[in-house]
Short mmCIF file of N, CA and C in Angstrom, two decimals:
data_model
loop_
_atom_site.label_atom_id
_atom_site.label_comp_id
_atom_site.label_asym_id
_atom_site.label_seq_id
_atom_site.Cartn_x
_atom_site.Cartn_y
_atom_site.Cartn_z
N MET A 1 -73.49 -14.29 -27.34
CA MET A 1 -74.01 -13.54 -28.87
C MET A 1 -74.01 -11.93 -28.63
N GLU A 2 -73.75 -11.42 -29.93
CA GLU A 2 -73.13 -10.02 -29.82
C GLU A 2 -74.71 -8.94 -29.20
N LEU A 3 -74.78 -8.52 -28.89
CA LEU A 3 -75.91 -7.66 -28.62
C LEU A 3 -75.11 -5.69 -28.65
N THR A 4 -75.46 -4.92 -29.08
CA THR A 4 -75.70 -3.17 -28.71
C THR A 4 -76.36 -2.97 -27.91
N ILE A 5 -76.49 -2.49 -26.92
CA ILE A 5 -77.17 -1.38 -25.52
C ILE A 5 -76.88 0.14 -25.27
N ASN A 6 -77.89 0.33 -25.71
CA ASN A 6 -77.76 2.13 -25.95
C ASN A 6 -75.93 2.33 -26.37
N HIS A 7 -75.95 1.70 -27.30
CA HIS A 7 -74.84 2.12 -28.31
C HIS A 7 -73.37 1.70 -27.70
N GLN A 8 -73.55 0.77 -26.64
CA GLN A 8 -72.38 -0.31 -25.68
C GLN A 8 -72.06 -1.83 -26.97
N ILE A 9 -71.43 -2.47 -26.90
CA ILE A 9 -71.85 -3.88 -28.13
C ILE A 9 -71.29 -4.34 -25.98
N ARG A 10 -72.31 -5.76 -25.93
CA ARG A 10 -72.51 -6.08 -25.11
C ARG A 10 -71.96 -7.90 -25.41
N PHE A 11 -71.50 -8.69 -24.85
CA PHE A 11 -71.73 -9.97 -25.48
C PHE A 11 -72.29 -10.66 -24.04
N PHE A 12 -73.18 -11.32 -24.35
CA PHE A 12 -74.28 -12.37 -24.04
C PHE A 12 -74.62 -13.98 -24.36
N ASP A 13 -75.06 -14.59 -23.56
CA ASP A 13 -74.89 -15.92 -23.87
C ASP A 13 -75.48 -16.23 -24.55
N PRO A 14 -75.44 -17.35 -25.56
CA PRO A 14 -76.40 -17.46 -27.13
C PRO A 14 -77.43 -18.35 -26.23
N THR A 15 -77.98 -18.49 -25.03
CA THR A 15 -79.19 -19.38 -24.84
C THR A 15 -80.10 -17.83 -24.72
N LEU A 16 -79.52 -17.01 -24.47
CA LEU A 16 -80.15 -15.21 -24.43
C LEU A 16 -81.22 -15.22 -25.38
N THR A 17 -82.49 -15.45 -25.79
CA THR A 17 -83.51 -15.05 -26.62
C THR A 17 -84.25 -14.72 -26.80
N SER A 18 -85.05 -13.96 -25.94
CA SER A 18 -86.06 -13.76 -25.57
C SER A 18 -85.38 -11.71 -24.83
N LEU A 19 -86.39 -10.49 -25.28
CA LEU A 19 -86.09 -10.17 -24.30
C LEU A 19 -86.75 -9.51 -23.22
N GLU A 20 -87.72 -10.32 -22.74
CA GLU A 20 -88.08 -10.28 -21.26
C GLU A 20 -87.03 -10.72 -20.78
N GLY A 21 -85.70 -11.73 -20.94
CA GLY A 21 -84.59 -12.05 -20.60
C GLY A 21 -83.85 -10.73 -20.30
N LEU A 22 -83.70 -10.21 -21.58
CA LEU A 22 -82.03 -9.28 -21.45
C LEU A 22 -83.08 -8.69 -20.29
N LEU A 23 -84.23 -8.26 -20.36
CA LEU A 23 -84.47 -6.68 -19.42
C LEU A 23 -84.33 -7.09 -18.09
N LEU A 24 -84.52 -8.56 -18.18
CA LEU A 24 -84.20 -9.28 -15.80
C LEU A 24 -83.00 -9.34 -15.94
N LEU A 25 -81.54 -9.14 -17.14
CA LEU A 25 -80.53 -9.20 -16.61
C LEU A 25 -80.22 -7.73 -16.35
N GLU A 26 -80.58 -6.62 -17.07
CA GLU A 26 -80.16 -5.31 -17.37
C GLU A 26 -80.55 -4.34 -16.54
N LEU A 27 -82.16 -4.96 -15.85
CA LEU A 27 -82.68 -3.85 -15.36
C LEU A 27 -83.45 -4.69 -13.91
N SER A 28 -82.81 -5.19 -13.44
CA SER A 28 -82.61 -6.53 -12.13
C SER A 28 -84.57 -6.53 -12.74
N GLY A 29 -85.56 -6.44 -12.88
CA GLY A 29 -86.92 -6.29 -13.27
C GLY A 29 -87.87 -5.34 -12.96
N LYS A 30 -87.03 -4.16 -12.91
CA LYS A 30 -87.78 -3.33 -12.39
C LYS A 30 -87.73 -2.52 -13.51
N THR A 31 -88.77 -2.75 -14.13
CA THR A 31 -89.49 -1.87 -15.66
C THR A 31 -90.03 -1.28 -15.71
N GLN A 32 -90.56 -0.85 -14.03
CA GLN A 32 -91.81 0.12 -14.80
C GLN A 32 -91.16 1.87 -15.67
N GLY A 33 -91.69 2.33 -15.97
CA GLY A 33 -90.97 3.57 -16.33
C GLY A 33 -89.33 2.97 -17.90
N VAL A 34 -90.22 1.91 -18.83
CA VAL A 34 -89.04 1.43 -19.19
C VAL A 34 -89.67 1.35 -20.67
N ALA A 35 -88.59 2.05 -21.74
CA ALA A 35 -89.62 2.07 -22.84
C ALA A 35 -88.10 1.11 -23.85
N VAL A 36 -88.19 -0.02 -25.01
CA VAL A 36 -87.25 0.00 -25.14
C VAL A 36 -87.62 0.16 -26.87
N ALA A 37 -86.66 -0.04 -27.67
CA ALA A 37 -86.47 -0.65 -29.07
C ALA A 37 -85.59 -1.00 -29.30
N ILE A 38 -86.07 -2.16 -30.34
CA ILE A 38 -84.66 -2.84 -30.97
C ILE A 38 -84.96 -2.29 -32.59
N ASN A 39 -83.33 -2.20 -33.05
CA ASN A 39 -83.57 -1.67 -34.71
C ASN A 39 -84.28 -0.65 -34.87
N ASN A 40 -84.53 0.50 -34.12
CA ASN A 40 -85.16 1.33 -34.25
C ASN A 40 -86.59 1.23 -34.34
N LYS A 41 -87.16 0.14 -33.24
CA LYS A 41 -88.48 0.18 -34.04
C LYS A 41 -89.34 0.28 -32.27
N VAL A 42 -89.73 0.60 -32.19
CA VAL A 42 -90.64 0.91 -30.06
C VAL A 42 -91.04 -0.30 -30.29
N ILE A 43 -90.44 -1.00 -29.62
CA ILE A 43 -91.40 -2.80 -29.08
C ILE A 43 -92.62 -2.63 -27.51
N PRO A 44 -93.42 -2.46 -27.73
CA PRO A 44 -94.71 -2.13 -26.97
C PRO A 44 -94.47 -3.21 -25.92
N LYS A 45 -94.36 -2.47 -24.39
CA LYS A 45 -94.22 -3.35 -22.90
C LYS A 45 -95.39 -4.78 -23.04
N LYS A 46 -96.44 -4.73 -24.09
CA LYS A 46 -97.51 -6.02 -24.07
C LYS A 46 -96.70 -7.37 -24.69
N ASP A 47 -95.54 -6.86 -25.40
CA ASP A 47 -94.66 -7.54 -26.72
C ASP A 47 -93.32 -7.70 -26.01
N TRP A 48 -93.06 -7.83 -24.48
CA TRP A 48 -91.76 -8.33 -23.85
C TRP A 48 -91.85 -9.44 -23.81
N THR A 49 -92.64 -10.16 -23.70
CA THR A 49 -92.28 -11.26 -23.88
C THR A 49 -92.20 -12.65 -24.95
N THR A 50 -92.66 -12.03 -26.11
CA THR A 50 -92.85 -13.15 -26.97
C THR A 50 -91.72 -11.97 -28.21
N THR A 51 -90.77 -10.64 -27.72
CA THR A 51 -90.23 -10.66 -28.60
C THR A 51 -88.77 -11.33 -28.67
N ARG A 52 -88.50 -11.47 -29.85
CA ARG A 52 -86.98 -12.49 -29.79
C ARG A 52 -86.32 -12.20 -30.71
N LEU A 53 -85.15 -12.12 -29.60
CA LEU A 53 -83.23 -11.74 -30.60
C LEU A 53 -82.96 -12.21 -30.78
N LYS A 54 -81.84 -10.86 -31.74
CA LYS A 54 -81.40 -12.01 -32.62
C LYS A 54 -79.71 -11.40 -32.47
N PRO A 55 -78.51 -12.07 -32.91
CA PRO A 55 -77.21 -11.36 -33.44
C PRO A 55 -77.17 -10.24 -33.70
N TYR A 56 -76.69 -9.46 -33.07
CA TYR A 56 -76.22 -7.93 -33.14
C TYR A 56 -77.41 -7.17 -33.28
N ASP A 57 -78.62 -7.97 -32.90
CA ASP A 57 -79.60 -5.93 -32.48
C ASP A 57 -79.30 -5.31 -31.92
N GLN A 58 -79.94 -4.27 -32.09
CA GLN A 58 -79.04 -2.83 -31.96
C GLN A 58 -80.73 -2.38 -30.85
N ILE A 59 -80.52 -2.36 -29.34
CA ILE A 59 -81.55 -1.83 -28.21
C ILE A 59 -80.99 -0.38 -27.84
N ILE A 60 -82.12 -0.37 -27.91
CA ILE A 60 -81.85 1.23 -26.74
C ILE A 60 -83.23 0.56 -25.89
N LEU A 61 -82.49 1.18 -24.17
CA LEU A 61 -83.21 0.95 -23.01
C LEU A 61 -83.17 2.59 -22.85
N ILE A 62 -84.49 2.87 -22.18
CA ILE A 62 -84.59 4.64 -21.98
C ILE A 62 -85.39 4.14 -20.78
N THR A 63 -84.92 4.53 -19.92
CA THR A 63 -85.94 4.58 -18.20
C THR A 63 -86.47 6.18 -17.84
N ALA A 64 -87.38 5.95 -17.19
CA ALA A 64 -87.75 7.69 -17.16
C ALA A 64 -87.31 7.72 -15.43
N SER A 65 -86.89 9.35 -15.11
CA SER A 65 -86.53 10.15 -14.22
C SER A 65 -87.13 10.75 -13.28
N GLN A 66 -87.17 11.01 -12.17
CA GLN A 66 -87.69 12.20 -11.60
C GLN A 66 -86.53 13.61 -11.64
N GLY A 67 -87.03 15.33 -11.59
CA GLY A 67 -85.82 15.82 -11.28
C GLY A 67 -86.70 16.99 -12.51
N GLY A 68 -85.82 18.37 -12.46
CA GLY A 68 -85.87 19.45 -12.62
C GLY A 68 -84.98 19.93 -13.40
#
């Protein structure tokens, strides 16, 4: 399945259908301080387990970092 993550086209196994599954792959399960938007719509963390991905979705992953 083709997805665009942070403006980069990526290809995944078509069996990957959930946002939660994608985050496990991309972030190794480290989701603290992460925000997600799909097709310009922010997805609340409580909905990550039930959000389904579709081919060609545009996904933005933002991770908080410390610094100054």
